[in-house]
JSON list of C-alpha atoms in Angstrom, two decimals:
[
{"chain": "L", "resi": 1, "resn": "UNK", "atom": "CA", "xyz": [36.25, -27.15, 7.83]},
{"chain": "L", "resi": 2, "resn": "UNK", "atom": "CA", "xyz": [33.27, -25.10, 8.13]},
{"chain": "L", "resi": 3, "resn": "UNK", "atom": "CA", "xyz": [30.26, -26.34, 5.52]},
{"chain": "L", "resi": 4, "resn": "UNK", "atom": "CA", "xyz": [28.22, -23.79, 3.89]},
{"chain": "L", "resi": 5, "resn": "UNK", "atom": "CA", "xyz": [24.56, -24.45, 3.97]},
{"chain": "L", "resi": 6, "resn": "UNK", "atom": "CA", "xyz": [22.93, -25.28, 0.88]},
{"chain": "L", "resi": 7, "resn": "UNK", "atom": "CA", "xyz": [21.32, -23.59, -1.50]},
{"chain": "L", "resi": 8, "resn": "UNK", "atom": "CA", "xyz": [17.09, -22.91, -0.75]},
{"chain": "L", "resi": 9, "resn": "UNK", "atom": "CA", "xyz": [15.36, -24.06, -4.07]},
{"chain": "L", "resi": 10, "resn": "UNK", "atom": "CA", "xyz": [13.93, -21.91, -5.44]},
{"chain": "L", "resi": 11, "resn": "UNK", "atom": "CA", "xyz": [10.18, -22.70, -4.94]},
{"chain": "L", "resi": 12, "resn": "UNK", "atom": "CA", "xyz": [10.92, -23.01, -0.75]},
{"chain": "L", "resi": 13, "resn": "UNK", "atom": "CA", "xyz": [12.18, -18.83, -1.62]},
{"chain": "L", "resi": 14, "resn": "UNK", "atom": "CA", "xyz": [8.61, -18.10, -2.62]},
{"chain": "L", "resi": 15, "resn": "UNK", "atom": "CA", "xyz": [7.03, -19.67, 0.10]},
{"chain": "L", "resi": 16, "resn": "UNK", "atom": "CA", "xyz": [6.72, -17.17, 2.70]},
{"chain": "L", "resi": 17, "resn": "UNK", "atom": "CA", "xyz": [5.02, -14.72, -0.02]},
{"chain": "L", "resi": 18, "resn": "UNK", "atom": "CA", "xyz": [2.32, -17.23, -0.19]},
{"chain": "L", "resi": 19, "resn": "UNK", "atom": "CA", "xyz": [1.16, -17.00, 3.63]},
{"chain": "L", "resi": 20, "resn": "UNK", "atom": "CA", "xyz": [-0.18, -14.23, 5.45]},
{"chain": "L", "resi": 21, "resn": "UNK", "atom": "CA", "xyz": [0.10, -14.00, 9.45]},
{"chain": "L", "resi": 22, "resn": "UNK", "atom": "CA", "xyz": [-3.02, -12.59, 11.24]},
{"chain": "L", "resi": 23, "resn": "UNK", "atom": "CA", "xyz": [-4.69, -13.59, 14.44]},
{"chain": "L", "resi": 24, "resn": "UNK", "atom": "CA", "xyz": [-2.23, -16.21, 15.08]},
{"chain": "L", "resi": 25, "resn": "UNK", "atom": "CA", "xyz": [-2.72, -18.03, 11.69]},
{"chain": "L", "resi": 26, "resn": "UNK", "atom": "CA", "xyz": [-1.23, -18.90, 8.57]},
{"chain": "L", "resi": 27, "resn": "UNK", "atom": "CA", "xyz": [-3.24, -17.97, 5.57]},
{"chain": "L", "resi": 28, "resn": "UNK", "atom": "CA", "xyz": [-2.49, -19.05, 1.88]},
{"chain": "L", "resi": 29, "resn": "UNK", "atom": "CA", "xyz": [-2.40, -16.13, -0.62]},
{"chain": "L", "resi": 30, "resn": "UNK", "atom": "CA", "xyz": [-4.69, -16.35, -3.69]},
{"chain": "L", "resi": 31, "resn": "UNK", "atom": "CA", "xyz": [-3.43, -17.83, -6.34]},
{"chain": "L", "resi": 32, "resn": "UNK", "atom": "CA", "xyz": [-2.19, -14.57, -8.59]},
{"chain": "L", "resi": 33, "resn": "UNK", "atom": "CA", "xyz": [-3.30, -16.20, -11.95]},
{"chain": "L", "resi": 34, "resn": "UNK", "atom": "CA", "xyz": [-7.13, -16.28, -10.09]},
{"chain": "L", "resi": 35, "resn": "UNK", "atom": "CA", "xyz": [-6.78, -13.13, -9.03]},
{"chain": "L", "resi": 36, "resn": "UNK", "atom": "CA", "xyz": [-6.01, -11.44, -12.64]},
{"chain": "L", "resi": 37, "resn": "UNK", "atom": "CA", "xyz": [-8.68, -13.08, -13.72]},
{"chain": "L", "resi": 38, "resn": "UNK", "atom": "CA", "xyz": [-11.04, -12.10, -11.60]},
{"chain": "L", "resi": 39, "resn": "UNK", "atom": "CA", "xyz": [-10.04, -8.71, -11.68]},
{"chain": "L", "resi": 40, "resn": "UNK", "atom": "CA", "xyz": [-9.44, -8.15, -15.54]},
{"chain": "L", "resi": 41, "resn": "UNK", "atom": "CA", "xyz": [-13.44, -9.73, -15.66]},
{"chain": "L", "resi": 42, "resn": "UNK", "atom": "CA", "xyz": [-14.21, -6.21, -14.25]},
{"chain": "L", "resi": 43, "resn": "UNK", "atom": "CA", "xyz": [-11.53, -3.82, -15.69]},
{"chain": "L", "resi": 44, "resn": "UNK", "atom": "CA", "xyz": [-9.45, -3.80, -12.52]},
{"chain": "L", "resi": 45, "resn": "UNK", "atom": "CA", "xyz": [-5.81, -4.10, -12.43]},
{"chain": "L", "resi": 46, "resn": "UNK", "atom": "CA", "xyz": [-5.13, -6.91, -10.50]},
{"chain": "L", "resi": 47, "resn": "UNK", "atom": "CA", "xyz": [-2.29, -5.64, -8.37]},
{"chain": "L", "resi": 48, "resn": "UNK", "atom": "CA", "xyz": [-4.93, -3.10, -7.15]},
{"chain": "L", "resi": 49, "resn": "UNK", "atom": "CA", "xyz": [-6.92, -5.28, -5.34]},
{"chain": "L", "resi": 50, "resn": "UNK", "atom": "CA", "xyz": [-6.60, -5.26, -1.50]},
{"chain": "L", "resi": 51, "resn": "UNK", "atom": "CA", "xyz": [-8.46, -6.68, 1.34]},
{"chain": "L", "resi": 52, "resn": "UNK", "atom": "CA", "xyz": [-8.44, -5.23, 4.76]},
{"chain": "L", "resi": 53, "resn": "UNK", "atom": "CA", "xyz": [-9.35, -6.19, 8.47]},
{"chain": "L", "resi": 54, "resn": "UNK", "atom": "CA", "xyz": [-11.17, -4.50, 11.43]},
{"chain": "L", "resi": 55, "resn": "UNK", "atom": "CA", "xyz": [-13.15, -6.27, 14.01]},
{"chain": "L", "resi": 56, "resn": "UNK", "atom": "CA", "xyz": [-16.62, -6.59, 12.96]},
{"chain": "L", "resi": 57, "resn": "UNK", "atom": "CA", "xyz": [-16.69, -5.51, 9.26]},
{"chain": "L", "resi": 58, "resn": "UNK", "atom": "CA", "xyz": [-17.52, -7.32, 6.90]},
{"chain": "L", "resi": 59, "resn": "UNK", "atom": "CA", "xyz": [-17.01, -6.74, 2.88]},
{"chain": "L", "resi": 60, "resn": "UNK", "atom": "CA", "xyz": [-20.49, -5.76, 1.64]},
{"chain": "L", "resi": 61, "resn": "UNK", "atom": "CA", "xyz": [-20.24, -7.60, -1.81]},
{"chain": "L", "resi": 62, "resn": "UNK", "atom": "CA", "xyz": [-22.38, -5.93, -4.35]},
{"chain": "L", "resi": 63, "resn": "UNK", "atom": "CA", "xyz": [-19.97, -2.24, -3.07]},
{"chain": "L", "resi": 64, "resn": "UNK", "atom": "CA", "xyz": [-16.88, -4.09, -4.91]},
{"chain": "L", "resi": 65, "resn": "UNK", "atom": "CA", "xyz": [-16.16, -2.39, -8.15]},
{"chain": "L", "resi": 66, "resn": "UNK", "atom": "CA", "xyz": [-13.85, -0.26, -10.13]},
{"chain": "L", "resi": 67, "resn": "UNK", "atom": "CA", "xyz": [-12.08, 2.69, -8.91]},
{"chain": "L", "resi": 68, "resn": "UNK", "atom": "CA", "xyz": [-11.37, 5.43, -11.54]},
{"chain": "L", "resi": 69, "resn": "UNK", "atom": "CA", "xyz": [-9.73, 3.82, -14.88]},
{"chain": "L", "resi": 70, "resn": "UNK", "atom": "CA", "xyz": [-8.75, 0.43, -13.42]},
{"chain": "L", "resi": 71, "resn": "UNK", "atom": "CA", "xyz": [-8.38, 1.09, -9.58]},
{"chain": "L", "resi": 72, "resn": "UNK", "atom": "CA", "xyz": [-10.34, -0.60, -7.12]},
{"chain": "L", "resi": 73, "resn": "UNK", "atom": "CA", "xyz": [-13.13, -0.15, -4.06]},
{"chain": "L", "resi": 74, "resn": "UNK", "atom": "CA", "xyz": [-14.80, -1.94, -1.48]},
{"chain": "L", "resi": 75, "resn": "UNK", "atom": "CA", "xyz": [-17.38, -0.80, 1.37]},
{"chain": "L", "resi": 76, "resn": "UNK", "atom": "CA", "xyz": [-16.80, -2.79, 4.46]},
{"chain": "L", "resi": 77, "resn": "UNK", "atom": "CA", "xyz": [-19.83, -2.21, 7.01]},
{"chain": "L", "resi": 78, "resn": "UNK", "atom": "CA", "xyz": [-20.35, -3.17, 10.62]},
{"chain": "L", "resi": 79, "resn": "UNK", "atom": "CA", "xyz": [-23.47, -5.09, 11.27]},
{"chain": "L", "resi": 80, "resn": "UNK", "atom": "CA", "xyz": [-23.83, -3.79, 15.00]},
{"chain": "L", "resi": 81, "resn": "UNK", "atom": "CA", "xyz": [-23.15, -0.40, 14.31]},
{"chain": "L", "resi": 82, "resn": "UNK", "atom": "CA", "xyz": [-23.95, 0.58, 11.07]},
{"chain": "L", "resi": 83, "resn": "UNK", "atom": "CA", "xyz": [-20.68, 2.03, 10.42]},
{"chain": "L", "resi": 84, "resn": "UNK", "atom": "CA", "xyz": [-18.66, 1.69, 7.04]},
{"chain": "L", "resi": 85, "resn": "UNK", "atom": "CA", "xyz": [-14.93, 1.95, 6.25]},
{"chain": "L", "resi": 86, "resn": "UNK", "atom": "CA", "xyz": [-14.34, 2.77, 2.26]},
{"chain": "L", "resi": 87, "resn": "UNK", "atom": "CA", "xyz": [-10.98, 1.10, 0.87]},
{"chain": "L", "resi": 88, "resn": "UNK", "atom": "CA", "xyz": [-10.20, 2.32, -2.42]},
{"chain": "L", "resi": 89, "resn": "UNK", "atom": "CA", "xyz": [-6.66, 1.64, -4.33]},
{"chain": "L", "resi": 90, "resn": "UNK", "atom": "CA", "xyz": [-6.09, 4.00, -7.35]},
{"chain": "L", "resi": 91, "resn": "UNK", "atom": "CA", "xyz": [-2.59, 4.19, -9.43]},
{"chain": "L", "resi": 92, "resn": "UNK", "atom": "CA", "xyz": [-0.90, 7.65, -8.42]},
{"chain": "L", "resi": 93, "resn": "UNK", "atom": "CA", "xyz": [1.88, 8.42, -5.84]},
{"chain": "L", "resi": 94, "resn": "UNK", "atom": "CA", "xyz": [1.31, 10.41, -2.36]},
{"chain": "L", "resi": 95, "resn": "UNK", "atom": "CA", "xyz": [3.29, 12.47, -1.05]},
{"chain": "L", "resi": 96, "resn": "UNK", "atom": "CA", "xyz": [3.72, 15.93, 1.03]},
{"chain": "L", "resi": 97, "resn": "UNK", "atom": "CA", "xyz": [2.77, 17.94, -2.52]},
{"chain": "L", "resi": 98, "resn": "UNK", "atom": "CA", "xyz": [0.27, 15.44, -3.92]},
{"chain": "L", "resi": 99, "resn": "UNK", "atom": "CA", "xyz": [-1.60, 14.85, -0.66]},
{"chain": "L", "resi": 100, "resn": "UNK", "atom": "CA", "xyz": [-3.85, 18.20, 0.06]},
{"chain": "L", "resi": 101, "resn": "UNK", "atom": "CA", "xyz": [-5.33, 18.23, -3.40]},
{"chain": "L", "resi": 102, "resn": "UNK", "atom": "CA", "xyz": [-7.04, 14.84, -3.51]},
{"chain": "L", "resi": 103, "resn": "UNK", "atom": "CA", "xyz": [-10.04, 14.81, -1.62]},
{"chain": "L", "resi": 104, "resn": "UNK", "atom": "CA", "xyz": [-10.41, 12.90, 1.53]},
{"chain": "L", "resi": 105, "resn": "UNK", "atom": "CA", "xyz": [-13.61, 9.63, 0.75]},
{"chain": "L", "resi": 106, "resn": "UNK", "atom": "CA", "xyz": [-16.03, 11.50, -1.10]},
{"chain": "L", "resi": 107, "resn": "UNK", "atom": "CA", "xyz": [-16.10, 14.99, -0.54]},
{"chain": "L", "resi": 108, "resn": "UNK", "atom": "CA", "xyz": [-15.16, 17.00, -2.91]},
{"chain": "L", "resi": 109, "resn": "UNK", "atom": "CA", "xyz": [-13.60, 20.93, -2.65]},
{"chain": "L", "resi": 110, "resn": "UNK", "atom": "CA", "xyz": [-12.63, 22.41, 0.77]},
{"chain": "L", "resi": 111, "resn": "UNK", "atom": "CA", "xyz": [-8.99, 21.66, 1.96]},
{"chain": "L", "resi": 112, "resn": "UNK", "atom": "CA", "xyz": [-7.92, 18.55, 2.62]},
{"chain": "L", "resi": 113, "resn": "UNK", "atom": "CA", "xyz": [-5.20, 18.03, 6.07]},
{"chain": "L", "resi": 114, "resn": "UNK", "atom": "CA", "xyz": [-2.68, 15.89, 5.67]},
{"chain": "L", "resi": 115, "resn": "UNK", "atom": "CA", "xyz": [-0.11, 14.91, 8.25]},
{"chain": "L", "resi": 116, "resn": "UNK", "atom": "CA", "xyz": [2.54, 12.15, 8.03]},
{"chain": "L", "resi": 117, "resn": "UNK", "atom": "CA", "xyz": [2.14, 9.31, 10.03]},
{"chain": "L", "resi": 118, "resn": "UNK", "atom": "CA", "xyz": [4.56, 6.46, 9.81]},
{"chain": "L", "resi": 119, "resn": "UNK", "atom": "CA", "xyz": [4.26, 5.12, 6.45]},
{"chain": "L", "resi": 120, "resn": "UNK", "atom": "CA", "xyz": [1.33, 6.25, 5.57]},
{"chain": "L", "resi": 121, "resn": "UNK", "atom": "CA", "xyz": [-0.54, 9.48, 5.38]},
{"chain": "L", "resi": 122, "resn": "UNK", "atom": "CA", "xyz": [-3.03, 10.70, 7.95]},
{"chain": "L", "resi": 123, "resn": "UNK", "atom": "CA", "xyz": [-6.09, 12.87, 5.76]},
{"chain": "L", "resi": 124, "resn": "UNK", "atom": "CA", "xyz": [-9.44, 14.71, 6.92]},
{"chain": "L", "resi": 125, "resn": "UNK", "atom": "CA", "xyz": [-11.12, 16.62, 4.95]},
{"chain": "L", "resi": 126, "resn": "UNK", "atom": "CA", "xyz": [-14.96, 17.88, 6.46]},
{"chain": "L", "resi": 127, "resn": "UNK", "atom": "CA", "xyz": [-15.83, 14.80, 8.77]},
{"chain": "L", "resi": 128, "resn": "UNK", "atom": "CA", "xyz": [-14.10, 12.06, 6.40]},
{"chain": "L", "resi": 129, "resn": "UNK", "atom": "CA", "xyz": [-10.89, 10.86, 7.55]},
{"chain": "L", "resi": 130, "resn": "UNK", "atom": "CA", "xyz": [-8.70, 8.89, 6.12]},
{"chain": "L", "resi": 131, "resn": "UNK", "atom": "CA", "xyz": [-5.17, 6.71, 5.98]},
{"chain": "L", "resi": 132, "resn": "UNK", "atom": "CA", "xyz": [-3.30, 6.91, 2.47]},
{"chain": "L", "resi": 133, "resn": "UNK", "atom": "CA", "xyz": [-0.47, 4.09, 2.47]},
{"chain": "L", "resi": 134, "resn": "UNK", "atom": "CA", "xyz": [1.43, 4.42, -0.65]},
{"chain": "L", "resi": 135, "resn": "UNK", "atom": "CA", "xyz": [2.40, 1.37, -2.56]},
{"chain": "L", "resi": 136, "resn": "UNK", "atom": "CA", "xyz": [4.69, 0.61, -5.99]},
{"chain": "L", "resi": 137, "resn": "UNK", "atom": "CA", "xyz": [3.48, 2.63, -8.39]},
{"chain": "L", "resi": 138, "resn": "UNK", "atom": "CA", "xyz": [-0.49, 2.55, -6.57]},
{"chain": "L", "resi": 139, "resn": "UNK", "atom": "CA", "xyz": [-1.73, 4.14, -3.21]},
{"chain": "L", "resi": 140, "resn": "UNK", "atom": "CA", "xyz": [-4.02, 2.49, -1.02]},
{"chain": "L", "resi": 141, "resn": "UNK", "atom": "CA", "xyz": [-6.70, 4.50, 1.12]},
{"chain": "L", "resi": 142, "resn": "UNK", "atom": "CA", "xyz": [-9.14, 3.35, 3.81]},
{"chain": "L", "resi": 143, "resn": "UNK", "atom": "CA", "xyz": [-11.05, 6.02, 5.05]},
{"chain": "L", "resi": 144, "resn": "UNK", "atom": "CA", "xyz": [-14.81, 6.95, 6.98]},
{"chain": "L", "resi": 145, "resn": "UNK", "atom": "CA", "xyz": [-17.00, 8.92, 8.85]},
{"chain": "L", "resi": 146, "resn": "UNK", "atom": "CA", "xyz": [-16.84, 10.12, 12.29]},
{"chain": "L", "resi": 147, "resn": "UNK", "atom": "CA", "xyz": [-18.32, 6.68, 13.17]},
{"chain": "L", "resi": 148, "resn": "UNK", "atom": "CA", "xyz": [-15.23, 4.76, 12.85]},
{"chain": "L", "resi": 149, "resn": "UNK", "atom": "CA", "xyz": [-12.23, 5.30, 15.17]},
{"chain": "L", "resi": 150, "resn": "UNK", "atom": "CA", "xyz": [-8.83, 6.86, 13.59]},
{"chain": "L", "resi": 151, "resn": "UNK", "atom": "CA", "xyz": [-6.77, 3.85, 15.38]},
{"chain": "L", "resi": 152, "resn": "UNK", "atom": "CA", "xyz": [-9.23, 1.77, 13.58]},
{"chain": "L", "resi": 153, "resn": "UNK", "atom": "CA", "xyz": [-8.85, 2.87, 10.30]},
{"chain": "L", "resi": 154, "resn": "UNK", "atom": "CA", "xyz": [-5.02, 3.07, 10.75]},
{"chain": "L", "resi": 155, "resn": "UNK", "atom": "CA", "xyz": [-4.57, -0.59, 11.79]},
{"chain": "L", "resi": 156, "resn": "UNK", "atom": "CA", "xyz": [-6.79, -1.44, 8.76]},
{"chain": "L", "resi": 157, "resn": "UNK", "atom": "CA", "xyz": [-4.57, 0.52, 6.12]},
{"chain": "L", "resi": 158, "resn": "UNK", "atom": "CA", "xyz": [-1.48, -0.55, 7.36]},
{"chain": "L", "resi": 159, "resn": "UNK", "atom": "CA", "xyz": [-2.85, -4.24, 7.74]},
{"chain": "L", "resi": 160, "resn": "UNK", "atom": "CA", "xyz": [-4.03, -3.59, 3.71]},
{"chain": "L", "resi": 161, "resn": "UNK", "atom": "CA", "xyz": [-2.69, -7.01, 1.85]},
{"chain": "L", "resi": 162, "resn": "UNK", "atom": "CA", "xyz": [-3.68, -9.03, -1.37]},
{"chain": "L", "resi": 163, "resn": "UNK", "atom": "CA", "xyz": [-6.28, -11.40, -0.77]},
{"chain": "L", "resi": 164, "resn": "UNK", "atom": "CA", "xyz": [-6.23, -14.63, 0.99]},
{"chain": "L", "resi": 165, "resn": "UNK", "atom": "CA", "xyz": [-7.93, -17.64, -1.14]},
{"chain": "L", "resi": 166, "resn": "UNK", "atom": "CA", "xyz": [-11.23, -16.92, 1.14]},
{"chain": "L", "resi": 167, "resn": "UNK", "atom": "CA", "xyz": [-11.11, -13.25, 1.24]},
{"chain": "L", "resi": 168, "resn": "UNK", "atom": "CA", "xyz": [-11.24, -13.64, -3.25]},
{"chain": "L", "resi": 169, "resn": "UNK", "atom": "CA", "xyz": [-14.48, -15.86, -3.26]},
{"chain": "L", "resi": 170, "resn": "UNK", "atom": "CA", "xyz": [-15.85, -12.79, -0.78]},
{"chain": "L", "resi": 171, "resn": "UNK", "atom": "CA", "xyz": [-14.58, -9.67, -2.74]},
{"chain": "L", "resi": 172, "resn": "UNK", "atom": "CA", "xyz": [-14.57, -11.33, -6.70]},
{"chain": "L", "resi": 173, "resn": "UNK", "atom": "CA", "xyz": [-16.23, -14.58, -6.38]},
{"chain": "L", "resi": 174, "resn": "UNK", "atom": "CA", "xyz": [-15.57, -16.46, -9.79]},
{"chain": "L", "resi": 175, "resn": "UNK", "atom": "CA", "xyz": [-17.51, -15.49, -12.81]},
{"chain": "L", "resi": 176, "resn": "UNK", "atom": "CA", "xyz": [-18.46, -11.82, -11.91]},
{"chain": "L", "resi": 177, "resn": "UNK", "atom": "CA", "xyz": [-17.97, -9.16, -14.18]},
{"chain": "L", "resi": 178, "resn": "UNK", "atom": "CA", "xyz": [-18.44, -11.73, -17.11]},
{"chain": "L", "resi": 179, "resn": "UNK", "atom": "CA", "xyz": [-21.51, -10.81, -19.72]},
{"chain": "L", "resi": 180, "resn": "UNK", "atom": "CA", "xyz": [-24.37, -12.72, -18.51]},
{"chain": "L", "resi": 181, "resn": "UNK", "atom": "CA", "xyz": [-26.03, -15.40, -21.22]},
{"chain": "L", "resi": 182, "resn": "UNK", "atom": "CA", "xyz": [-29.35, -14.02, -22.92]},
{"chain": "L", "resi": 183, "resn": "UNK", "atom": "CA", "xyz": [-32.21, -14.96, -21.28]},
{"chain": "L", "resi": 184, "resn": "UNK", "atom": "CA", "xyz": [-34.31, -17.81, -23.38]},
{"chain": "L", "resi": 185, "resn": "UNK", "atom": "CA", "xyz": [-37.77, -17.09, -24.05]},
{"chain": "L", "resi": 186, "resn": "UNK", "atom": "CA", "xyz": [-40.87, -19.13, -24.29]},
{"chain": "L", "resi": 187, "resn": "UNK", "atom": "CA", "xyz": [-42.81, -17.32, -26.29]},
{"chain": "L", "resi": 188, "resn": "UNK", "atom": "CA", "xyz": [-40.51, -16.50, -29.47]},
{"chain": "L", "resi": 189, "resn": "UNK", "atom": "CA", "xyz": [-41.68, -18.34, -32.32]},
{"chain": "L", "resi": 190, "resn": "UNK", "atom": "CA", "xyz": [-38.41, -21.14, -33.98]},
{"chain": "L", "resi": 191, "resn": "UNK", "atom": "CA", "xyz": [-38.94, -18.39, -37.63]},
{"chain": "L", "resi": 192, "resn": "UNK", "atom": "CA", "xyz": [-39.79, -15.34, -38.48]},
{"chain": "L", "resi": 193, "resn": "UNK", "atom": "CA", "xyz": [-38.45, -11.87, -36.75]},
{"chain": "L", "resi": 194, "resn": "UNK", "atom": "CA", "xyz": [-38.29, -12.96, -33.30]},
{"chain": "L", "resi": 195, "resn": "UNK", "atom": "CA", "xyz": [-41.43, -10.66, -32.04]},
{"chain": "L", "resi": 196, "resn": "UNK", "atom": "CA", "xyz": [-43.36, -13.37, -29.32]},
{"chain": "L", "resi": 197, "resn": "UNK", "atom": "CA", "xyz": [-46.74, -14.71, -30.59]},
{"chain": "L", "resi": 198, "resn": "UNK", "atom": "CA", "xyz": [-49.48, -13.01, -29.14]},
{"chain": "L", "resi": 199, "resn": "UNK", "atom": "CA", "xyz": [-51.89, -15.07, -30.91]},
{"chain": "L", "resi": 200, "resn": "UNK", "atom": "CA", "xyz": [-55.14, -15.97, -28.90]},
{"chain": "L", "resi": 201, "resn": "UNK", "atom": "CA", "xyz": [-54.30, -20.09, -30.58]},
{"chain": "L", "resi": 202, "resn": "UNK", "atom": "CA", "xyz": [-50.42, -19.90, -29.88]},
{"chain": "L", "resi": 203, "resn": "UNK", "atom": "CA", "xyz": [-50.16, -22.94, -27.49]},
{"chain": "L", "resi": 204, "resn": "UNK", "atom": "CA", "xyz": [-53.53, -23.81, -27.80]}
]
C-alpha cells in the first residue's frame, strides 16, 4: 500500500516566501506588518517598496521618498565611481502601447525606445536608460546615465525584491516620516503669549 505524504502545515507553506537567495545566502524577508508601517509613515504604498543589488552601490538614504501619489524611489550611488542607478516603483501597467510615452529617469519630451527584453522592458530615452519590470498591478524601473552598464542595470531590475530585515533599517529606518516633537525652548516665559523674554533681568 502506497502512503501519501502528509499534509505541510500551513505555516512550513509560507516559509520559503520569507527567505531570499543571493550570494549564496539565506536572507529573512521583513516582516510585512514593519514594512506598512514604515511606508504608510511616508505616504507610500507598502507593496511599492523594492530594494535592489549591484556591486558597489549603496542606498543613499536621505534620496528615499515618494514616487508620484504613493509610489516609491531610491538613488543608489557608487562610492568609487560616482555613478547612480534611480529605482522608482509607480502603480501603472507597461506594455508595448504604454511604454514610449513615459519618459525614460528624468527627462522629459523627446521619444522614448522601448524594446522587449525578457520580462521586462528595455527603455532609452536621450542618454537615460532604463529596465521597466512590470509587477501586479505596479511597475518597477531602475534606470541611469551612461555611467552605469545596461547588463548592470538589467541584473538589478530583474533582481528587484521586497526588502530583507537589513535592507528596511537602510531604506525606512523606524520612525521616519513621523511629525517630529516641537522643539522646547528656554526662553518662553511658563504665562503669558508665549513671545521669549527679552528682558535685560530675565535670568538675572
Amino acid at each position: 500500500m502506497t502512503r501519501l505524504p502528509r499534509a505541510l502545515p500551513y505555516a512550513s507553506l509560507l516559509l520559503p516566501a520569507l527567505l531570499l537567495t543571493g550570494c549564496g545566502d539565506e536572507r529573512r524577508a521583513a516582516d510585512p506588518d514593519d514594512v506598512a508601517s514604515r511606508a504608510r509613515a511616508m505616504g507610500i504604498a507598502p507593496e511599492h517598496v523594492y530594494a535592489i543589488e549591484a556591486d558597489g552601490f549603496t542606498v543613499a538614504r536621505q534620496s528615499v521618498g515618494v514616487y508620484g501619489g504613493d509610489g516609491y524611489s531610491a538613488v543608489y550611488v557608487s562610492r568609487s565611481t560616482g555613478g547612480q542607478i534611480h529605482l522608482r516603483v509607480d502603480r501603472g501597467e507597461m506594455t508595448a502601447a504604454t511604454c514610449p510615452e513615459l519618459p525614460a529617469g528624468d527627462v522629459s519630451g523627446g521619444r522614448t525606445a522601448c524594446r522587449k527584453d525578457g520580462e521586462a522592458w528595455y527603455r532609452s530615452s536621450g542618454d537615460q536608460r532604463e529596465y521597466a519590470v512590470p509587477k501586479d498591478g505596479h511597475v518597477v524601473r531602475v534606470g541611469a546615465g551612461p555611467e552605469v552598464g545596461r547588463d548592470v542595470l538589467r541584473e538589478a531590475a530583474l533582481g528587484a525584491h521586497h526588502p530583507t530585515t537589513d535592507e528596511l533599517d537602510a531604506l525606512l529606518p523606524e520612525g521616519q516620516g513621523g511629525a517630529e516633537p516641537p522643539v522646547e525652548r528656554g526662553d518662553l516665559p511658563p504665562e503669558g503669549d508665549g513671545a521669549p523674554d527679552n528682558d535685560v533681568d530675565a535670568g538675572g
